[in-house]
Amino acid sequence: MPSITDEYPEYGRTGKLDTLRATEYGYLDEQDHVYLDYTGAGLAARSQLQAHRNRLDGATFGNPHSESPTSRAATDLVDRARRRVLLHLNASPEDYHVIFTPNATGAAKLVGEAYPFARGSRLVLTADNHNSLNGLREYARRAGSKTRYVPLRPKDLRIDTEAVVEALGRRRPWPLSRPSKRPRPRGLFAYPAQSNFSGVRHPLRWIKLAQDAGYDVLLDAAAYLPTSPLDLSTVNPSFVIASWYKVFGFPTGVGCLVARRDALARLARPYFAGGTVQAATVAVPWHALAPAEAAFEDGTLNYLSIPDVHAGLDWVSAIGMDTIATRVRCLTGLFIDRLLGLRHGDGSPMAVLYGPAGTESRGGTVAFNLLDARGRLVDERLVAQESGRARISLRTGCFCNPGAGEAVFGIAASTLRPLVSQKGGTFDDFLRMAHLPTGGAIRVSFGVASTCGDVDYFMDFATKTYKDRVTSAEGLAPRPGC
């Protein structure tokens, strides 16, 4: 079999990642794991875990909402982490604030609940969105705003820029009688820099396109940041959301809302909490929010874990994002090539790919289904069971991205409308009523510790387990949902 460097010679420049796999990520081989779910979560290097232990052994930290020595020590490290996030994103502290959240979902929720949706304003979403962004439509609906979706191309799961332009609509001229006042945004445009379903990378130029049309822009960077730099000095979204465990594995429970100062000032929180106010009274219903980030960080921050974001960013920066990106791109290409080359004994394909078949403008996430000897989709629950027994960690299901799944299986709105009125039933009942062949797909994704051996192992597993086999869903547990 040809070497990966025959097809992807640049892979040879990423050799130091093989050394790190054997040392910093050596627990994978020691525990006999093949990890193929980097879109679900990154992996932590041993050095990151040691840095956490060293920090806690070397100092004492307390609740940041005080001026005691332990509180001051915690506050200083949290502030250092904010600056490190801005440095990683090449964002000026004069332009952006960093708000720590539990995850990217929590960051999206902060924007949704506080955004000035109103009758006449709009929420524009791409059909390719995680449910964390789809859920924004509930805030828009309650405020009387309309939601518009930009459709996907079913074949490659990309979105035409012309469709984005059409969905945003033309910008209405601002009255010349008010030249000194900033126009009120027409609404919010939210989309992922990289799809968590297919790995498609949607153009960052849409940010300026939407801003020129009068919109604020929320960029979901959760799946993008693990293998790509994001330069906020060249693209200027109003809001960026991220989960840091997806980038470097540790800590979990820490994400970010990175917000432009002018956009953050337009948000109006419907809630206040401990730590978010300068003062509040009970005798009369009054409160004054704290300035900047503090107004959005409810309660006590995760001050023992937030400094690990600094350590994690130092770690991936020392490796080099270009090195990680090259490794992931080459392995993604190799995986797709070999996946599409799998054949049953009669020459029929063993897999169907969802999304681009090449590596251009895509990340290291590959969605697909396996086909049995009769050409039917192998139930993703069966693949989950059998890959688990083979010590492979991958994802199956719809990945909280219903729009991509609807595009893949050709589900029209006319099919879905009758289902909305259905009450009760299970997710499997929904699949039967929608005439869907399965409950989703299989997703494999690559990251910093991935190797050619991981690809080889999966292909060997798929061939030995499913070649010339007729499969059945009989006996599989019901799906809990999507």
Coordinates of C-alpha atoms in Angstrom, one line a residue:
M1 CA 0.0 0.0 0.0
P2 CA 1.4 3.5 -0.9
S3 CA 2.7 5.7 1.9
I4 CA 0.7 8.7 2.9
T5 CA 3.7 10.9 1.9
D6 CA 3.2 9.7 -1.7
E7 CA -0.1 11.5 -1.9
Y8 CA 0.5 14.1 0.8
P9 CA 4.2 14.8 1.0
E10 CA 3.7 17.7 3.4
Y11 CA 2.7 15.0 6.0
G12 CA 6.5 14.4 6.5
R13 CA 6.8 17.9 8.1
T14 CA 4.6 16.9 11.0
G15 CA 6.8 14.1 12.4
K16 CA 7.1 15.8 15.8
L17 CA 3.5 14.9 16.4
D18 CA 4.4 11.2 16.3
T19 CA 6.8 11.9 19.1
L20 CA 4.2 13.7 21.1
R21 CA 1.7 10.9 20.5
A22 CA 4.2 8.5 22.0
T23 CA 4.9 10.7 25.0
E24 CA 2.4 13.4 25.9
Y25 CA -0.5 11.4 24.5
G26 CA 1.0 8.0 25.2
Y27 CA -1.9 7.0 27.3
L28 CA -3.9 6.3 24.2
D29 CA -1.7 3.4 23.2
E30 CA -1.1 2.4 26.8
Q31 CA -4.9 2.0 27.2
D32 CA -5.4 0.6 23.7
H33 CA -7.6 3.4 22.5
V34 CA -8.1 4.6 18.9
Y35 CA -9.5 8.1 19.4
L36 CA -11.4 9.6 16.4
D37 CA -13.7 12.1 18.0
Y38 CA -11.7 15.4 18.2
T39 CA -14.8 17.4 17.1
G40 CA -16.5 16.1 20.2
A41 CA -13.5 16.9 22.5
G42 CA -9.8 17.5 22.2
L43 CA -7.3 15.5 24.2
A44 CA -5.1 16.9 27.0
A45 CA -1.3 16.5 27.0
R46 CA 0.3 15.2 30.1
S47 CA 2.2 18.5 30.3
Q48 CA -1.1 20.4 30.6
L49 CA -2.3 18.2 33.5
Q50 CA 1.1 18.6 35.2
A51 CA 0.9 22.3 34.9
H52 CA -2.5 22.3 36.6
R53 CA -1.1 20.2 39.5
N54 CA 2.0 22.4 39.8
R55 CA -0.1 25.6 40.0
L56 CA -2.4 24.3 42.7
D57 CA 0.5 22.9 44.7
G58 CA 2.4 26.2 44.5
A59 CA -0.2 28.7 45.6
T60 CA -3.6 29.1 47.3
F61 CA -6.5 30.7 45.5
G62 CA -9.9 32.0 46.7
N63 CA -13.1 33.4 45.3
P64 CA -12.2 36.3 43.0
H65 CA -15.0 38.5 44.4
S66 CA -12.8 40.0 47.1
E67 CA -9.5 41.8 47.7
S68 CA -7.9 39.2 50.0
P69 CA -4.5 37.7 48.9
T70 CA -6.0 34.5 47.7
S71 CA -8.7 36.3 45.8
R72 CA -6.3 38.7 44.2
A73 CA -4.1 35.7 43.1
A74 CA -7.1 34.1 41.4
T75 CA -8.2 37.3 39.8
D76 CA -4.7 37.9 38.4
L77 CA -4.6 34.5 36.8
V78 CA -8.1 34.9 35.3
D79 CA -7.1 38.3 33.8
R80 CA -3.9 36.8 32.4
A81 CA -6.1 34.1 30.7
R82 CA -8.3 36.8 29.2
R83 CA -5.2 38.5 27.7
R84 CA -3.9 35.1 26.4
V85 CA -7.2 34.4 24.6
L86 CA -7.0 37.8 22.9
L87 CA -3.4 37.2 21.9
H88 CA -4.3 33.8 20.4
L89 CA -7.1 35.5 18.4
N90 CA -5.0 38.5 17.5
A91 CA -7.7 40.7 19.0
S92 CA -7.0 44.1 20.5
P93 CA -8.3 44.6 24.1
E94 CA -9.4 48.0 22.9
D95 CA -11.9 46.3 20.6
Y96 CA -12.9 43.0 22.3
H97 CA -13.9 41.7 25.7
V98 CA -13.4 38.1 26.8
I99 CA -16.3 36.6 28.9
F100 CA -15.7 33.2 30.4
T101 CA -18.7 30.8 30.1
P102 CA -19.1 27.1 30.8
N103 CA -18.9 26.3 27.1
A104 CA -19.8 27.6 23.6
T105 CA -23.5 26.9 24.2
G106 CA -23.4 29.1 27.3
A107 CA -21.8 31.8 25.3
A108 CA -24.5 31.6 22.6
K109 CA -27.2 31.7 25.2
L110 CA -25.7 34.9 26.7
V111 CA -26.1 36.6 23.3
G112 CA -29.5 35.2 22.6
E113 CA -31.1 36.2 25.9
A114 CA -29.7 39.7 25.8
Y115 CA -29.8 40.6 22.1
P116 CA -32.2 43.4 21.2
F117 CA -34.5 41.3 19.0
A118 CA -37.7 43.2 18.2
R119 CA -40.5 43.3 15.7
G120 CA -38.9 44.3 12.4
S121 CA -35.5 42.8 13.2
R122 CA -34.3 39.5 11.9
L123 CA -32.4 36.4 12.8
V124 CA -30.6 34.8 9.9
L125 CA -29.2 31.3 10.4
T126 CA -27.5 28.8 8.1
A127 CA -29.2 25.4 7.9
D128 CA -25.8 24.0 8.9
N129 CA -25.8 25.0 12.5
H130 CA -25.4 23.3 15.9
N131 CA -28.5 23.4 18.0
S132 CA -26.8 25.8 20.3
L133 CA -27.3 28.4 17.5
N134 CA -30.7 27.0 16.3
G135 CA -32.0 27.7 19.8
L136 CA -31.5 31.4 19.3
R137 CA -34.7 31.4 17.2
E138 CA -36.7 31.0 20.4
Y139 CA -35.4 34.3 21.7
A140 CA -36.1 35.9 18.4
R141 CA -39.6 34.5 18.3
R142 CA -40.5 35.7 21.7
A143 CA -39.5 39.2 20.7
G144 CA -41.5 39.1 17.5
S145 CA -38.5 38.8 15.2
K146 CA -38.5 36.6 12.1
T147 CA -36.0 33.8 11.6
R148 CA -34.7 33.0 8.1
Y149 CA -32.6 29.9 7.2
V150 CA -30.0 29.8 4.4
P151 CA -30.2 26.4 2.7
L152 CA -27.5 23.8 2.1
R153 CA -26.5 22.2 -1.1
P154 CA -27.4 18.5 -0.5
K155 CA -24.5 17.0 -2.4
D156 CA -21.5 18.7 -0.7
L157 CA -23.2 20.4 2.2
R158 CA -21.8 23.8 1.3
I159 CA -23.8 27.0 1.1
D160 CA -23.8 29.4 -1.9
T161 CA -22.8 32.9 -1.0
E162 CA -25.6 34.1 -3.3
A163 CA -28.0 32.4 -1.0
V164 CA -26.5 34.2 2.0
V165 CA -26.9 37.5 0.2
E166 CA -30.5 36.8 -0.7
A167 CA -31.4 35.7 2.9
L168 CA -29.8 38.9 4.4
G169 CA -31.6 41.1 2.0
R170 CA -30.7 44.6 0.8
R171 CA -29.7 47.1 3.4
R172 CA -32.3 49.9 3.8
P173 CA -30.8 53.4 3.4
W174 CA -30.3 55.3 6.6
P175 CA -32.0 58.7 6.7
L176 CA -29.6 61.5 5.8
S177 CA -31.2 63.6 8.5
R178 CA -29.5 61.5 11.2
P179 CA -25.9 61.2 9.9
S180 CA -24.4 61.4 13.4
K181 CA -26.2 58.4 14.8
R182 CA -25.2 54.8 14.2
P183 CA -27.9 52.8 12.4
R184 CA -29.6 50.2 14.5
P185 CA -28.6 46.7 13.4
R186 CA -31.2 44.9 11.3
G187 CA -30.6 41.8 13.3
L188 CA -28.2 39.0 13.9
F189 CA -26.5 36.6 11.5
A190 CA -25.1 33.4 13.1
Y191 CA -23.2 30.7 11.4
P192 CA -20.3 28.2 12.1
A193 CA -16.8 28.8 10.7
Q194 CA -16.7 25.0 10.4
S195 CA -19.5 22.6 10.4
N196 CA -19.6 20.1 13.3
F197 CA -21.4 17.7 11.0
S198 CA -19.5 17.7 7.7
G199 CA -16.3 19.6 8.4
V200 CA -17.2 22.2 5.7
R201 CA -15.6 25.5 6.4
H202 CA -17.9 28.4 5.5
P203 CA -16.3 31.6 4.3
L204 CA -15.2 34.1 6.8
R205 CA -15.8 36.8 4.3
W206 CA -19.5 36.4 5.1
I207 CA -18.8 38.4 8.2
K208 CA -18.2 41.6 6.4
L209 CA -20.9 40.8 3.8
A210 CA -23.5 40.6 6.7
Q211 CA -22.1 43.6 8.4
D212 CA -22.3 45.6 5.2
A213 CA -26.0 44.5 5.0
G214 CA -26.5 45.9 8.5
Y215 CA -26.3 42.8 10.7
D216 CA -24.4 41.9 13.8
V217 CA -22.5 38.6 13.3
L218 CA -22.2 35.7 15.7
L219 CA -19.4 33.3 14.6
D220 CA -19.4 29.8 16.0
A221 CA -15.7 28.9 16.2
A222 CA -16.0 25.8 18.4
A223 CA -15.2 23.3 15.6
Y224 CA -12.8 25.6 13.8
L225 CA -10.3 26.7 16.4
P226 CA -8.8 23.2 17.2
T227 CA -7.0 23.2 13.8
S228 CA -7.1 26.8 12.5
P229 CA -6.1 30.2 13.6
L230 CA -8.7 32.9 13.8
D231 CA -7.4 36.5 13.3
L232 CA -9.8 39.0 14.7
S233 CA -7.7 41.9 13.4
T234 CA -8.7 40.9 9.8
V235 CA -12.3 39.6 10.4
N236 CA -14.4 41.5 13.0
P237 CA -17.4 39.5 14.0
S238 CA -19.6 41.0 16.8
F239 CA -19.4 37.8 18.8
V240 CA -17.3 34.7 18.7
I241 CA -18.1 31.6 20.8
A242 CA -15.7 28.8 21.7
S243 CA -15.3 25.8 24.0
W244 CA -11.6 25.4 25.0
Y245 CA -11.8 21.7 25.7
K246 CA -12.4 21.2 22.0
V247 CA -9.1 22.9 21.3
F248 CA -6.8 21.2 23.8
G249 CA -8.8 18.8 26.0
F250 CA -8.4 20.4 29.4
P251 CA -10.0 22.0 31.2
T252 CA -13.6 21.1 30.5
G253 CA -16.4 23.4 31.6
V254 CA -14.7 26.6 30.3
G255 CA -15.7 28.4 27.1
C256 CA -15.7 32.0 25.9
L257 CA -17.8 34.7 24.5
V258 CA -15.4 37.1 22.8
A259 CA -17.4 40.2 22.0
R260 CA -16.7 43.5 20.3
R261 CA -17.1 46.3 22.9
D262 CA -19.6 48.1 20.8
A263 CA -21.7 45.0 20.3
L264 CA -21.6 44.0 23.9
A265 CA -22.8 47.5 24.9
R266 CA -26.0 46.9 22.9
L267 CA -26.9 43.7 24.8
A268 CA -29.5 44.1 27.6
R269 CA -29.4 41.3 30.1
P270 CA -32.8 40.1 31.5
Y271 CA -31.1 38.8 34.7
F272 CA -28.6 39.8 37.2
A273 CA -26.7 37.7 39.7
G274 CA -24.0 37.7 42.3
G275 CA -20.8 39.2 40.7
T276 CA -22.7 40.8 37.8
V277 CA -23.9 43.9 39.7
Q278 CA -22.2 46.9 41.3
A279 CA -25.2 47.3 43.5
A280 CA -28.8 46.1 44.0
T281 CA -31.6 47.0 46.3
V282 CA -34.5 45.1 47.8
A283 CA -36.6 48.0 49.2
V284 CA -37.0 49.2 45.6
P285 CA -36.4 47.0 42.5
W286 CA -33.2 48.6 41.3
H287 CA -29.8 47.3 40.3
A288 CA -26.7 48.6 38.4
L289 CA -24.8 46.1 36.4
A290 CA -21.0 45.8 36.7
P291 CA -19.0 47.1 33.8
A292 CA -17.8 45.0 30.8
E293 CA -17.2 41.3 31.2
A294 CA -18.3 41.2 34.9
A295 CA -21.9 42.0 33.9
F296 CA -22.1 38.7 32.0
E297 CA -20.2 36.3 34.3
D298 CA -22.9 35.0 36.7
G299 CA -21.8 33.9 40.1
T300 CA -18.3 32.7 40.8
L301 CA -16.0 32.0 37.9
N302 CA -14.3 28.6 37.6
Y303 CA -11.2 30.3 38.9
L304 CA -9.2 27.0 39.4
S305 CA -9.7 25.9 35.8
I306 CA -9.7 29.2 33.8
P307 CA -5.9 29.5 34.1
D308 CA -5.5 26.2 32.3
V309 CA -6.8 27.9 29.2
H310 CA -3.6 30.0 29.3
A311 CA -1.5 26.8 29.6
G312 CA -3.5 25.0 26.8
L313 CA -3.0 27.9 24.4
D314 CA 0.7 28.0 25.2
W315 CA 0.8 24.3 24.5
V316 CA -0.8 24.3 21.1
S317 CA 1.0 27.5 20.1
A318 CA 4.4 25.8 20.9
I319 CA 3.4 22.8 18.7
G320 CA 2.3 25.2 16.0
M321 CA -1.2 25.5 14.6
D322 CA 0.2 25.2 11.1
T323 CA 1.7 21.8 12.0
I324 CA -1.6 20.6 13.6
A325 CA -3.5 21.9 10.6
T326 CA -1.2 20.1 8.1
R327 CA -1.4 16.8 10.0
V328 CA -5.2 16.9 10.2
R329 CA -5.6 17.9 6.6
C330 CA -3.4 15.0 5.3
L331 CA -5.1 12.4 7.6
T332 CA -8.5 13.6 6.5
G333 CA -7.6 13.3 2.9
L334 CA -6.2 9.8 3.4
F335 CA -9.3 8.7 5.4
I336 CA -11.7 9.9 2.7
D337 CA -9.7 8.3 -0.1
R338 CA -9.6 5.0 1.7
L339 CA -13.2 5.2 2.8
L340 CA -14.5 5.7 -0.7
G341 CA -12.2 2.9 -1.9
L342 CA -13.8 0.3 0.4
R343 CA -15.7 -2.3 -1.6
H344 CA -17.7 -5.4 -1.0
G345 CA -16.8 -8.6 -2.9
D346 CA -19.1 -7.7 -5.8
G347 CA -17.5 -4.4 -6.2
S348 CA -20.3 -2.3 -4.7
P349 CA -19.3 0.5 -2.3
M350 CA -19.1 0.0 1.4
A351 CA -19.6 3.6 2.4
V352 CA -21.5 6.8 1.5
L353 CA -19.8 10.2 2.3
Y354 CA -21.7 13.3 3.4
G355 CA -19.9 16.5 2.4
P356 CA -16.8 17.3 0.3
A357 CA -14.7 14.5 -1.0
G358 CA -11.6 16.7 -1.0
T359 CA -9.6 18.6 1.5
E360 CA -10.1 22.1 0.2
S361 CA -12.1 24.4 2.5
R362 CA -12.9 21.7 5.0
G363 CA -11.6 20.6 8.4
G364 CA -10.8 17.2 9.9
T365 CA -14.4 16.1 10.4
V366 CA -15.8 13.3 8.1
A367 CA -19.5 12.3 8.2
F368 CA -20.6 9.1 6.4
N369 CA -22.5 5.9 6.7
L370 CA -21.5 2.3 6.0
L371 CA -23.4 0.2 3.5
D372 CA -24.0 -3.5 3.9
A373 CA -23.8 -6.2 1.2
R374 CA -27.4 -5.4 0.0
G375 CA -26.5 -1.7 -0.3
R376 CA -28.6 -0.7 2.8
L377 CA -27.3 1.7 5.4
V378 CA -25.8 -0.1 8.4
D379 CA -27.6 1.2 11.5
E380 CA -25.4 3.7 13.3
R381 CA -26.3 2.1 16.6
L382 CA -24.7 -1.1 15.4
V383 CA -21.6 0.7 14.3
A384 CA -21.5 2.4 17.8
Q385 CA -21.6 -1.0 19.5
E386 CA -19.1 -2.8 17.4
S387 CA -16.6 0.1 17.1
G388 CA -16.8 0.4 20.9
R389 CA -15.9 -3.2 21.3
A390 CA -12.9 -2.6 19.0
R391 CA -11.8 0.2 21.3
I392 CA -12.5 2.9 18.8
S393 CA -14.0 6.2 20.0
L394 CA -16.1 7.9 17.3
R395 CA -19.5 9.6 17.1
T396 CA -22.8 8.4 15.8
G397 CA -26.2 10.1 15.5
C398 CA -27.2 13.5 14.2
F399 CA -24.6 15.5 16.1
C400 CA -27.1 18.2 17.3
N401 CA -27.2 19.5 13.7
P402 CA -30.6 18.7 12.3
G403 CA -30.3 21.0 9.2
A404 CA -27.3 19.0 7.9
G405 CA -29.2 15.8 8.5
E406 CA -32.3 17.0 6.7
A407 CA -30.1 18.0 3.7
V408 CA -28.3 14.6 3.7
F409 CA -31.5 12.6 3.7
G410 CA -33.5 14.9 1.6
I411 CA -36.2 15.7 4.2
A412 CA -38.5 18.4 3.0
A413 CA -40.5 20.8 5.1
S414 CA -43.7 19.2 3.8
T415 CA -42.6 16.0 5.4
L416 CA -41.8 17.6 8.7
R417 CA -44.8 19.8 9.1
P418 CA -47.2 17.0 10.0
L419 CA -44.8 15.7 12.6
V420 CA -44.8 19.0 14.5
S421 CA -48.4 18.3 15.7
Q422 CA -47.5 14.8 17.0
K423 CA -47.4 14.5 20.7
G424 CA -45.6 11.8 22.6
G425 CA -43.8 9.0 20.9
T426 CA -40.0 8.2 20.7
F427 CA -37.3 9.5 18.4
D428 CA -37.6 6.2 16.5
D429 CA -41.3 6.9 16.0
F430 CA -40.2 10.2 14.5
L431 CA -37.8 8.4 12.1
R432 CA -40.5 6.0 11.0
M433 CA -43.0 8.8 10.3
A434 CA -40.4 10.7 8.4
H435 CA -39.4 7.6 6.4
L436 CA -35.8 7.9 7.3
P437 CA -33.5 4.9 6.8
T438 CA -31.4 5.5 10.0
G439 CA -31.0 8.0 12.8
G440 CA -28.0 9.9 11.5
A441 CA -24.5 9.1 10.5
I442 CA -21.0 8.1 11.7
R443 CA -18.5 10.9 12.4
V444 CA -14.8 10.5 12.5
S445 CA -12.6 13.5 13.3
F446 CA -8.8 14.1 13.6
G447 CA -6.7 16.2 15.9
V448 CA -3.3 16.8 17.4
A449 CA -2.5 13.2 18.4
S450 CA -3.9 11.5 15.3
T451 CA -1.7 9.2 13.2
C452 CA -1.8 7.1 10.1
G453 CA -2.1 4.1 12.4
D454 CA -5.5 5.4 13.5
V455 CA -6.7 5.5 9.9
D456 CA -5.3 2.0 9.3
Y457 CA -7.0 0.6 12.4
F458 CA -10.4 2.0 11.4
M459 CA -10.2 0.7 7.8
D460 CA -9.2 -2.7 9.0
F461 CA -12.1 -2.7 11.5
A462 CA -14.6 -1.6 8.8
T463 CA -13.4 -4.2 6.3
K464 CA -13.3 -7.1 8.7
T465 CA -16.7 -6.2 10.3
Y466 CA -18.9 -5.2 7.4
K467 CA -17.4 -6.5 4.1
D468 CA -20.0 -8.8 2.4
R469 CA -22.2 -8.7 5.5
V470 CA -25.9 -8.3 5.6
T471 CA -26.8 -6.3 8.8
S472 CA -30.0 -5.9 10.8
A473 CA -31.2 -3.4 13.3
E474 CA -33.0 -6.2 15.2
G475 CA -32.3 -6.2 18.9
L476 CA -30.8 -2.7 19.1
A477 CA -31.8 -0.4 21.9
P478 CA -34.2 2.4 21.1
R479 CA -32.6 5.7 20.2
P480 CA -32.8 8.2 23.1
G481 CA -33.1 11.2 20.8
C482 CA -31.0 13.4 18.6

